mmCIF file of C-alpha atoms and ligand atoms in Angstrom:
data_model
loop_
_atom_site.group_PDB
_atom_site.id
_atom_site.type_symbol
_atom_site.label_atom_id
_atom_site.label_comp_id
_atom_site.label_asym_id
_atom_site.label_seq_id
_atom_site.Cartn_x
_atom_site.Cartn_y
_atom_site.Cartn_z
ATOM 1 C CA MET A 243 131.040 71.760 95.447
ATOM 2 C CA GLN A 244 130.430 70.467 92.050
ATOM 3 C CA ASN A 245 127.681 72.244 90.080
ATOM 4 C CA GLU A 246 125.301 69.752 88.557
ATOM 5 C CA LYS A 247 125.217 70.661 84.707
ATOM 6 C CA LYS A 248 121.719 71.767 83.833
ATOM 7 C CA ARG A 249 120.019 69.266 81.581
ATOM 8 C CA ILE A 250 118.182 70.523 78.538
ATOM 9 C CA GLU A 251 114.682 69.276 77.440
ATOM 10 C CA ILE A 252 115.530 67.354 74.309
ATOM 11 C CA ARG A 253 112.304 68.215 72.524
ATOM 12 C CA ASN A 254 113.580 71.789 72.123
ATOM 13 C CA LEU A 255 116.076 70.640 69.639
ATOM 14 C CA LEU A 256 115.698 70.775 65.869
ATOM 15 C CA PRO A 257 116.870 67.713 63.880
ATOM 16 C CA GLU A 258 120.001 69.775 62.791
ATOM 17 C CA GLU A 259 120.841 70.661 66.397
ATOM 18 C CA LEU A 260 120.370 66.989 67.364
ATOM 19 C CA LYS A 261 122.690 66.138 64.608
ATOM 20 C CA GLN A 262 125.421 68.481 65.969
ATOM 21 C CA ALA A 263 124.879 66.976 69.328
ATOM 22 C CA MET A 264 125.349 63.581 67.840
ATOM 23 C CA ASN A 265 128.499 64.518 66.158
ATOM 24 C CA ALA A 266 129.866 66.104 69.326
ATOM 25 C CA MET A 267 129.141 62.801 71.135
ATOM 26 C CA GLY A 268 131.107 60.802 68.267
ATOM 27 C CA GLN A 269 127.833 59.381 66.990
ATOM 28 C CA PRO A 270 126.786 58.825 63.449
ATOM 29 C CA SER A 271 124.356 61.550 62.123
ATOM 30 C CA TYR A 272 121.485 59.315 61.400
ATOM 31 C CA ARG A 273 120.891 58.814 65.044
ATOM 32 C CA SER A 274 119.364 62.452 65.010
ATOM 33 C CA GLY A 275 116.756 61.330 62.763
ATOM 34 C CA GLN A 276 115.784 58.228 64.796
ATOM 35 C CA ILE A 277 115.650 60.190 68.094
ATOM 36 C CA PHE A 278 113.485 63.063 66.586
ATOM 37 C CA LYS A 279 111.004 60.437 65.366
ATOM 38 C CA TRP A 280 110.823 58.936 68.832
ATOM 39 C CA LEU A 281 110.318 62.260 70.454
ATOM 40 C CA ASN A 282 107.564 63.123 68.083
ATOM 41 C CA GLN A 283 105.809 59.887 68.859
ATOM 42 C CA GLY A 284 105.589 60.819 72.456
ATOM 43 C CA VAL A 285 108.191 58.598 74.216
ATOM 44 C CA GLU A 286 108.413 59.452 77.849
ATOM 45 C CA ASP A 287 111.893 57.978 78.365
ATOM 46 C CA PHE A 288 115.123 57.328 76.575
ATOM 47 C CA ALA A 289 114.695 53.722 77.555
ATOM 48 C CA GLN A 290 111.827 53.444 75.036
ATOM 49 C CA MET A 291 114.167 54.238 72.083
ATOM 50 C CA THR A 292 114.633 50.683 71.215
ATOM 51 C CA ASN A 293 116.936 51.233 68.133
ATOM 52 C CA ILE A 294 119.272 53.425 70.114
ATOM 53 C CA PRO A 295 122.196 51.626 71.795
ATOM 54 C CA ASP A 296 122.087 51.439 75.670
ATOM 55 C CA GLY A 297 125.297 53.598 75.898
ATOM 56 C CA LEU A 298 123.864 56.341 73.856
ATOM 57 C CA ARG A 299 120.680 56.265 75.805
ATOM 58 C CA ASP A 300 122.729 56.610 79.017
ATOM 59 C CA ALA A 301 124.799 59.473 77.478
ATOM 60 C CA LEU A 302 121.661 61.222 76.282
ATOM 61 C CA SER A 303 119.997 61.034 79.850
ATOM 62 C CA GLN A 304 122.986 62.659 81.310
ATOM 63 C CA GLN A 305 122.645 65.747 79.223
ATOM 64 C CA TYR A 306 118.883 65.865 78.309
ATOM 65 C CA TYR A 307 115.479 65.078 79.849
ATOM 66 C CA ILE A 308 112.046 64.371 78.424
ATOM 67 C CA TYR A 309 109.059 66.022 80.155
ATOM 68 C CA THR A 310 105.608 64.484 79.668
ATOM 69 C CA PRO A 311 102.844 67.011 80.412
ATOM 70 C CA LYS A 312 100.074 66.013 82.774
ATOM 71 C CA ILE A 313 96.415 66.558 82.093
ATOM 72 C CA LEU A 314 95.042 68.716 85.144
ATOM 73 C CA ALA A 315 91.690 68.946 83.585
ATOM 74 C CA LYS A 316 89.795 68.031 80.441
ATOM 75 C CA GLN A 317 86.371 69.267 79.388
ATOM 76 C CA VAL A 318 84.364 67.965 76.436
ATOM 77 C CA SER A 319 81.658 70.061 74.870
ATOM 78 C CA LYS A 320 78.223 68.259 74.700
ATOM 79 C CA LYS A 321 77.251 70.508 71.858
ATOM 80 C CA ASP A 322 80.023 70.261 69.333
ATOM 81 C CA GLY A 323 82.788 67.798 70.712
ATOM 82 C CA THR A 324 85.308 70.647 71.387
ATOM 83 C CA VAL A 325 87.861 69.490 73.852
ATOM 84 C CA LYS A 326 89.611 71.818 76.367
ATOM 85 C CA TYR A 327 92.838 70.646 78.193
ATOM 86 C CA LEU A 328 94.475 72.136 81.012
ATOM 87 C CA TRP A 329 98.226 70.925 81.090
ATOM 88 C CA LYS A 330 100.581 70.864 84.026
ATOM 89 C CA LEU A 331 103.977 72.190 82.924
ATOM 90 C CA GLU A 332 107.165 71.078 84.491
ATOM 91 C CA ASP A 333 107.424 73.981 86.917
ATOM 92 C CA GLY A 334 103.841 73.613 88.152
ATOM 93 C CA ASN A 335 102.395 76.243 85.881
ATOM 94 C CA ALA A 336 99.414 75.494 83.674
ATOM 95 C CA VAL A 337 98.189 76.333 80.225
ATOM 96 C CA GLU A 338 95.215 75.563 78.089
ATOM 97 C CA THR A 339 94.796 73.880 74.654
ATOM 98 C CA VAL A 340 91.595 73.626 72.806
ATOM 99 C CA LEU A 341 90.825 70.964 70.091
ATOM 100 C CA MET A 342 88.042 71.819 67.601
ATOM 101 C CA HIS A 343 86.568 69.665 64.907
ATOM 102 C CA TYR A 344 85.935 71.485 61.642
ATOM 103 C CA LYS A 345 84.955 69.899 58.347
ATOM 104 C CA TYR A 346 88.402 70.784 56.877
ATOM 105 C CA GLY A 347 90.190 68.994 59.675
ATOM 106 C CA ASN A 348 91.090 69.006 63.439
ATOM 107 C CA THR A 349 92.309 72.386 64.675
ATOM 108 C CA ILE A 350 94.145 72.992 67.852
ATOM 109 C CA CYS A 351 94.300 76.361 69.619
ATOM 110 C CA ILE A 352 97.536 76.630 71.602
ATOM 111 C CA SER A 353 98.896 78.966 74.385
ATOM 112 C CA THR A 354 102.321 80.634 73.782
ATOM 113 C CA GLN A 355 102.822 82.124 77.298
ATOM 114 C CA VAL A 356 101.637 81.395 80.845
ATOM 115 C CA GLY A 357 99.417 84.544 81.191
ATOM 116 C CA CYS A 358 99.790 87.592 79.251
ATOM 117 C CA ARG A 359 101.089 91.246 79.725
ATOM 118 C CA GLN A 360 98.915 92.832 76.980
ATOM 119 C CA GLY A 361 96.052 93.747 79.335
ATOM 120 C CA CYS A 362 93.030 93.514 76.819
ATOM 121 C CA ALA A 363 89.906 94.473 78.680
ATOM 122 C CA PHE A 364 87.799 91.688 77.389
ATOM 123 C CA CYS A 365 90.315 88.878 77.765
ATOM 124 C CA ALA A 366 90.591 86.373 80.714
ATOM 125 C CA SER A 367 94.190 85.361 80.053
ATOM 126 C CA THR A 368 95.687 88.712 80.938
ATOM 127 C CA ILE A 369 93.970 88.963 84.271
ATOM 128 C CA GLY A 370 96.962 87.887 86.468
ATOM 129 C CA GLY A 371 99.566 89.272 84.062
ATOM 130 C CA LEU A 372 102.476 87.469 82.434
ATOM 131 C CA VAL A 373 104.070 84.623 84.519
ATOM 132 C CA ARG A 374 106.575 83.423 81.869
ATOM 133 C CA SER A 375 106.827 82.443 78.220
ATOM 134 C CA LEU A 376 106.589 79.003 76.975
ATOM 135 C CA GLN A 377 109.671 77.173 75.569
ATOM 136 C CA PRO A 378 109.302 75.629 72.071
ATOM 137 C CA TYR A 379 109.036 72.085 73.492
ATOM 138 C CA GLU A 380 106.119 73.237 75.724
ATOM 139 C CA MET A 381 104.141 74.449 72.607
ATOM 140 C CA LEU A 382 105.048 71.316 70.762
ATOM 141 C CA ASN A 383 103.757 69.162 73.728
ATOM 142 C CA GLU A 384 100.381 70.988 73.528
ATOM 143 C CA VAL A 385 100.010 69.523 70.013
ATOM 144 C CA LEU A 386 101.665 66.214 70.467
ATOM 145 C CA TYR A 387 99.824 65.189 73.615
ATOM 146 C CA THR A 388 96.421 66.527 72.527
ATOM 147 C CA GLN A 389 96.901 64.332 69.368
ATOM 148 C CA ILE A 390 97.898 61.404 71.536
ATOM 149 C CA ASP A 391 95.163 61.743 74.151
ATOM 150 C CA SER A 392 92.424 62.370 71.623
ATOM 151 C CA GLY A 393 93.615 59.836 69.032
ATOM 152 C CA LYS A 394 92.871 62.474 66.345
ATOM 153 C CA ARG A 395 95.345 63.683 63.827
ATOM 154 C CA ILE A 396 95.715 67.402 64.105
ATOM 155 C CA SER A 397 95.985 69.153 60.850
ATOM 156 C CA HIS A 398 95.653 72.832 61.657
ATOM 157 C CA ILE A 399 97.115 75.090 64.395
ATOM 158 C CA VAL A 400 95.979 78.458 65.616
ATOM 159 C CA LEU A 401 98.209 80.476 68.133
ATOM 160 C CA MET A 402 95.214 81.878 69.734
ATOM 161 C CA GLY A 403 95.375 80.556 73.338
ATOM 162 C CA ILE A 404 96.792 82.201 76.299
ATOM 163 C CA GLY A 405 99.609 84.573 75.649
ATOM 164 C CA GLU A 406 100.874 86.987 72.882
ATOM 165 C CA PRO A 407 103.032 84.998 70.491
ATOM 166 C CA LEU A 408 105.056 88.022 69.181
ATOM 167 C CA ASP A 409 106.037 88.677 72.806
ATOM 168 C CA ASN A 410 107.731 85.141 72.660
ATOM 169 C CA PHE A 411 109.018 85.679 69.122
ATOM 170 C CA ASP A 412 112.083 83.335 69.167
ATOM 171 C CA ASN A 413 110.507 80.431 70.971
ATOM 172 C CA VAL A 414 107.351 80.603 68.889
ATOM 173 C CA VAL A 415 109.361 80.549 65.551
ATOM 174 C CA LYS A 416 111.443 77.531 66.828
ATOM 175 C CA PHE A 417 108.191 75.799 67.662
ATOM 176 C CA LEU A 418 106.915 76.423 64.257
ATOM 177 C CA PHE A 419 109.897 75.002 62.694
ATOM 178 C CA LEU A 420 109.587 71.904 65.081
ATOM 179 C CA VAL A 421 105.909 71.305 64.270
ATOM 180 C CA ASN A 422 106.376 71.896 60.598
ATOM 181 C CA HIS A 423 109.388 69.515 60.117
ATOM 182 C CA PRO A 424 108.673 66.628 57.747
ATOM 183 C CA GLU A 425 110.120 64.096 60.060
ATOM 184 C CA GLY A 426 107.980 65.450 63.098
ATOM 185 C CA LEU A 427 104.386 66.265 63.234
ATOM 186 C CA ASN A 428 104.669 67.778 59.695
ATOM 187 C CA ILE A 429 101.986 70.395 59.895
ATOM 188 C CA SER A 430 101.959 72.637 56.963
ATOM 189 C CA MET A 431 102.707 76.283 57.584
ATOM 190 C CA ARG A 432 99.661 76.991 55.438
ATOM 191 C CA HIS A 433 97.526 75.498 58.031
ATOM 192 C CA ILE A 434 98.973 77.536 60.915
ATOM 193 C CA ALA A 435 97.527 81.003 61.963
ATOM 194 C CA LEU A 436 99.507 83.351 64.372
ATOM 195 C CA SER A 437 97.420 85.757 66.070
ATOM 196 C CA THR A 438 98.802 89.038 67.544
ATOM 197 C CA CYS A 439 97.374 92.015 69.322
ATOM 198 C CA GLY A 440 99.426 94.143 67.052
ATOM 199 C CA LEU A 441 103.190 94.288 68.154
ATOM 200 C CA ILE A 442 104.135 96.161 64.834
ATOM 201 C CA GLU A 443 107.843 96.386 65.804
ATOM 202 C CA LYS A 444 107.999 92.497 65.230
ATOM 203 C CA PHE A 445 106.235 92.433 61.854
ATOM 204 C CA ASP A 446 109.307 92.974 59.804
ATOM 205 C CA LYS A 447 111.285 90.307 61.481
ATOM 206 C CA LEU A 448 108.353 87.965 60.904
ATOM 207 C CA ALA A 449 107.891 88.977 57.269
ATOM 208 C CA LYS A 450 111.598 88.281 56.629
ATOM 209 C CA LEU A 451 111.286 84.717 57.547
ATOM 210 C CA ASN A 452 108.577 84.368 54.886
ATOM 211 C CA LEU A 453 106.744 81.624 56.582
ATOM 212 C CA GLN A 454 103.472 80.595 54.768
ATOM 213 C CA LEU A 455 101.394 80.919 57.785
ATOM 214 C CA THR A 456 98.314 83.330 58.165
ATOM 215 C CA LEU A 457 98.944 86.321 60.418
ATOM 216 C CA SER A 458 95.810 87.260 62.309
ATOM 217 C CA VAL A 459 95.581 90.628 63.829
ATOM 218 C CA SER A 460 93.249 91.299 66.687
ATOM 219 C CA LEU A 461 92.020 94.687 65.704
ATOM 220 C CA HIS A 462 88.622 94.869 67.548
ATOM 221 C CA ALA A 463 88.293 98.582 66.913
ATOM 222 C CA PRO A 464 89.003 100.698 63.774
ATOM 223 C CA ASP A 465 89.831 103.972 65.603
ATOM 224 C CA ASP A 466 92.312 105.008 68.304
ATOM 225 C CA GLU A 467 89.782 106.276 70.820
ATOM 226 C CA THR A 468 87.951 102.868 70.898
ATOM 227 C CA ARG A 469 90.987 100.625 70.585
ATOM 228 C CA ASN A 470 93.096 102.565 73.285
ATOM 229 C CA LYS A 471 90.202 101.785 75.715
ATOM 230 C CA ILE A 472 90.007 98.138 75.167
ATOM 231 C CA MET A 473 93.577 97.322 74.074
ATOM 232 C CA PRO A 474 96.439 98.982 75.898
ATOM 233 C CA ALA A 475 98.790 97.627 73.216
ATOM 234 C CA ASN A 476 97.307 100.198 70.828
ATOM 235 C CA ARG A 477 98.593 103.082 72.930
ATOM 236 C CA GLY A 478 101.837 104.490 71.467
ATOM 237 C CA ARG A 479 101.375 102.434 68.250
ATOM 238 C CA GLY A 480 97.933 103.416 66.946
ATOM 239 C CA VAL A 481 95.382 101.894 64.386
ATOM 240 C CA ASP A 482 96.921 103.742 61.258
ATOM 241 C CA ALA A 483 100.520 102.550 61.938
ATOM 242 C CA LEU A 484 99.125 98.949 62.401
ATOM 243 C CA VAL A 485 97.044 99.074 59.138
ATOM 244 C CA GLN A 486 100.141 100.307 57.337
ATOM 245 C CA GLU A 487 102.332 97.482 58.809
ATOM 246 C CA CYS A 488 99.687 95.111 57.782
ATOM 247 C CA LYS A 489 99.680 96.277 54.195
ATOM 248 C CA LYS A 490 103.568 96.203 54.179
ATOM 249 C CA TYR A 491 103.408 92.566 55.442
ATOM 250 C CA PHE A 492 101.043 91.628 52.795
ATOM 251 C CA GLY A 493 103.133 93.279 50.283
ATOM 252 C CA LYS A 494 106.342 91.390 51.402
ATOM 253 C CA THR A 495 104.893 87.953 51.937
ATOM 254 C CA GLY A 496 101.843 87.908 49.635
ATOM 255 C CA ARG A 497 99.978 86.464 52.563
ATOM 256 C CA ARG A 498 96.537 88.106 53.219
ATOM 257 C CA ILE A 499 96.133 89.215 56.925
ATOM 258 C CA SER A 500 92.998 88.363 58.711
ATOM 259 C CA PHE A 501 91.522 91.067 61.168
ATOM 260 C CA GLU A 502 89.881 89.546 64.154
ATOM 261 C CA TYR A 503 86.963 91.654 65.413
ATOM 262 C CA ALA A 504 85.068 90.642 68.559
ATOM 263 C CA MET A 505 81.817 92.504 68.667
ATOM 264 C CA ILE A 506 81.187 94.207 72.107
ATOM 265 C CA ASP A 507 77.831 95.623 72.784
ATOM 266 C CA GLY A 508 77.849 99.425 72.866
ATOM 267 C CA VAL A 509 81.719 99.636 72.504
ATOM 268 C CA ASN A 510 82.823 98.915 69.017
ATOM 269 C CA ASP A 511 79.667 97.839 67.101
ATOM 270 C CA THR A 512 78.066 100.864 65.542
ATOM 271 C CA ASP A 513 77.576 101.486 61.928
ATOM 272 C CA GLY A 514 80.211 104.105 62.079
ATOM 273 C CA HIS A 515 82.727 101.472 63.325
ATOM 274 C CA ALA A 516 81.629 99.243 60.546
ATOM 275 C CA GLU A 517 82.271 101.873 57.878
ATOM 276 C CA LEU A 518 85.675 102.814 59.283
ATOM 277 C CA LEU A 519 86.660 99.069 59.532
ATOM 278 C CA ALA A 520 85.753 98.561 56.000
ATOM 279 C CA GLN A 521 88.219 101.317 54.963
ATOM 280 C CA LYS A 522 90.966 99.854 57.030
ATOM 281 C CA ALA A 523 90.338 96.355 55.861
ATOM 282 C CA LYS A 524 90.471 97.413 52.221
ATOM 283 C CA THR A 525 93.686 99.479 52.965
ATOM 284 C CA ALA A 526 95.427 96.439 54.482
ATOM 285 C CA HIS A 527 93.815 93.962 51.978
ATOM 286 C CA ALA A 528 92.667 92.024 55.011
ATOM 287 C CA HIS A 529 89.802 89.668 55.540
ATOM 288 C CA VAL A 530 87.691 90.444 58.492
ATOM 289 C CA ASN A 531 86.666 87.663 60.991
ATOM 290 C CA ILE A 532 83.783 88.696 63.155
ATOM 291 C CA ILE A 533 83.557 86.942 66.537
ATOM 292 C CA PRO A 534 80.758 87.461 68.996
ATOM 293 C CA LEU A 535 82.435 88.347 72.293
ATOM 294 C CA ASN A 536 82.654 85.488 74.627
ATOM 295 C CA TYR A 537 81.514 86.237 78.236
ATOM 296 C CA VAL A 538 84.331 86.520 80.755
ATOM 297 C CA LYS A 539 82.950 86.659 84.253
ATOM 298 C CA GLU A 540 85.419 89.289 85.629
ATOM 299 C CA SER A 541 84.434 91.678 82.834
ATOM 300 C CA SER A 542 81.255 93.709 82.355
ATOM 301 C CA LEU A 543 81.609 93.757 78.634
ATOM 302 C CA LYS A 544 78.745 91.924 76.766
ATOM 303 C CA PRO A 545 78.567 90.529 73.285
ATOM 304 C CA SER A 546 76.550 92.493 70.641
ATOM 305 C CA CYS A 547 73.288 90.716 69.801
ATOM 306 C CA ASP A 548 72.917 88.493 66.717
ATOM 307 C CA GLN A 549 70.870 91.237 64.750
ATOM 308 C CA ARG A 550 73.533 93.770 65.323
ATOM 309 C CA ILE A 551 76.257 91.372 64.263
ATOM 310 C CA LYS A 552 74.462 90.596 61.037
ATOM 311 C CA GLU A 553 73.811 94.241 60.282
ATOM 312 C CA PHE A 554 77.576 95.110 60.989
ATOM 313 C CA TYR A 555 78.573 92.099 58.606
ATOM 314 C CA GLU A 556 76.238 93.368 55.796
ATOM 315 C CA ILE A 557 77.821 96.998 55.992
ATOM 316 C CA LEU A 558 81.349 95.242 55.526
ATOM 317 C CA LEU A 559 79.985 93.192 52.569
ATOM 318 C CA SER A 560 78.332 96.241 51.068
ATOM 319 C CA HIS A 561 81.834 97.837 50.837
ATOM 320 C CA GLY A 562 83.240 94.857 49.049
ATOM 321 C CA VAL A 563 85.155 93.640 52.218
ATOM 322 C CA ASN A 564 85.888 89.962 52.514
ATOM 323 C CA ALA A 565 84.271 89.078 55.875
ATOM 324 C CA THR A 566 83.017 85.945 57.811
ATOM 325 C CA ILE A 567 81.109 85.543 61.099
ATOM 326 C CA ARG A 568 82.952 82.841 63.062
ATOM 327 C CA ARG A 569 81.030 80.004 64.492
ATOM 328 C CA ARG A 570 81.175 79.694 68.284
ATOM 329 C CA LEU A 571 82.584 76.445 69.460
ATOM 330 C CA GLY A 572 82.828 75.039 73.002
ATOM 331 C CA SER A 573 80.517 77.769 74.521
ATOM 332 C CA ASP A 574 79.602 75.259 77.258
ATOM 333 C CA ILE A 575 83.068 74.506 78.446
ATOM 334 C CA ASP A 576 84.619 77.848 79.639
ATOM 335 C CA ALA A 577 85.115 78.765 75.930
ATOM 336 C CA SER A 578 87.417 81.808 76.168
ATOM 337 C CA CYS A 579 90.991 80.920 76.954
ATOM 338 C CA GLY A 580 92.397 81.730 80.340
ATOM 339 C CA GLN A 581 89.182 80.849 82.149
ATOM 340 C CA LEU A 582 89.974 77.279 82.818
ATOM 341 C CA ARG A 583 93.454 78.137 83.925
ATOM 342 C CA ARG A 584 92.074 80.787 86.386
ATOM 343 C CA LYS A 585 89.818 78.294 87.940
ATOM 344 C CA PHE A 586 92.775 76.103 89.021
ATOM 345 C CA GLN A 587 95.534 78.744 89.470
ATOM 346 C CA LYS A 588 94.296 81.931 91.223
ATOM 347 C CA PRO A 589 96.953 84.594 90.754
HETATM 348 N N1 SAH B 797 97.534 87.709 72.005
HETATM 349 C C1 SAH B 797 97.259 87.173 70.776
HETATM 350 C C2 SAH B 797 96.650 85.768 70.777
HETATM 351 C C3 SAH B 797 95.839 85.264 72.026
HETATM 352 S S1 SAH B 797 94.121 86.008 72.081
HETATM 353 C C4 SAH B 797 96.077 88.144 70.210
HETATM 354 O O1 SAH B 797 95.840 89.146 70.854
HETATM 355 O O2 SAH B 797 95.797 87.962 69.061
HETATM 356 C C5 SAH B 797 93.285 85.061 70.712
HETATM 357 C C6 SAH B 797 92.138 85.831 70.119
HETATM 358 O O3 SAH B 797 91.036 85.812 71.112
HETATM 359 C C7 SAH B 797 92.438 87.338 69.845
HETATM 360 O O4 SAH B 797 91.806 87.747 68.831
HETATM 361 C C8 SAH B 797 91.823 87.969 71.209
HETATM 362 O O5 SAH B 797 91.450 89.282 71.059
HETATM 363 C C9 SAH B 797 90.597 87.064 71.384
HETATM 364 N N2 SAH B 797 89.800 87.118 72.579
HETATM 365 C C10 SAH B 797 90.266 87.333 73.802
HETATM 366 N N3 SAH B 797 89.252 87.254 74.651
HETATM 367 C C11 SAH B 797 88.157 87.185 74.016
HETATM 368 C C12 SAH B 797 86.750 87.190 74.339
HETATM 369 N N4 SAH B 797 86.282 87.273 75.601
HETATM 370 N N5 SAH B 797 85.720 87.125 73.298
HETATM 371 C C13 SAH B 797 86.285 86.896 72.085
HETATM 372 N N6 SAH B 797 87.506 86.861 71.627
HETATM 373 C C14 SAH B 797 88.391 87.038 72.510
#
């Protein structure tokens, strides 16, 4: 019996890889640029590539395929116009993408994995564990098809949806090169933030790539006792090692790290936490982004009240720490990532 050769999703390929493929097929190199442009315009079929000869279109469809994600659900916030998409992937899994409108541009929050294995106590995305990592084209499609559906040009990306980007390192990096490519969506690295729960063993590898993106570290607690309780990824790594790695990363790349800090009532929001956080932020030369915790119905954790958040913030400022309180967008549409997917796909 003849084994059918497995076809490859062609949007996984960078222009230089497409060029090699063209050469192997005896085609001129410039075809790769034409194909890459079509793919980044959202063609659903090789037949739509009108400047590509018929024979080559046939040959392409023998080796490659194009998957167009389907919208399983779409929610639009009445308050601020934030849009949340639930996409159907080719194997039937689903991930969420959120489109937010800021003064500086349209920002998309993308998922990097189906589910997550990090087990943070406050996070809906991790409840069913990790199903699988996303391929580069699946992350690219989140951006591309959100742009196509919304008709809005996306200028900024945050890797803060479902999943841990550093647990899917190679695919995430390839996605970054794809989405940043001048002949593709051409989104500047400086407009991209990669968020991690602190997988410090990957920091060096990331720093070596010297990407101009912003590394966001989900700190959420400045001491091991508190952090171990809410973030299992801290166990065996520790806050001090994390802070040192952040400092090193800043030293190597010159890019200031941002500490994410979700304020949880009675857990990580005392004056003592604020004082210690100020010290750690200064050591790492980090900016602190305070977020009121989003409610997750499966968890008993609650956000700190507005007054506590303001006092906490004032303590950081009094120590000369660069801090901001993040505006809450999309609170009426299952704001925290993972919640919409859970509604549709019970693990
Ligand atoms: N795994 C990565 C990126 C995905 S989570 C990370 O941990 O950074 C994106 C951000 O949302 C992280 O800062 C995460 O801690 C935060 N987050 C998760 N659940 C939240 C909730 N219920 N309220 C507020 N922030 C939350």
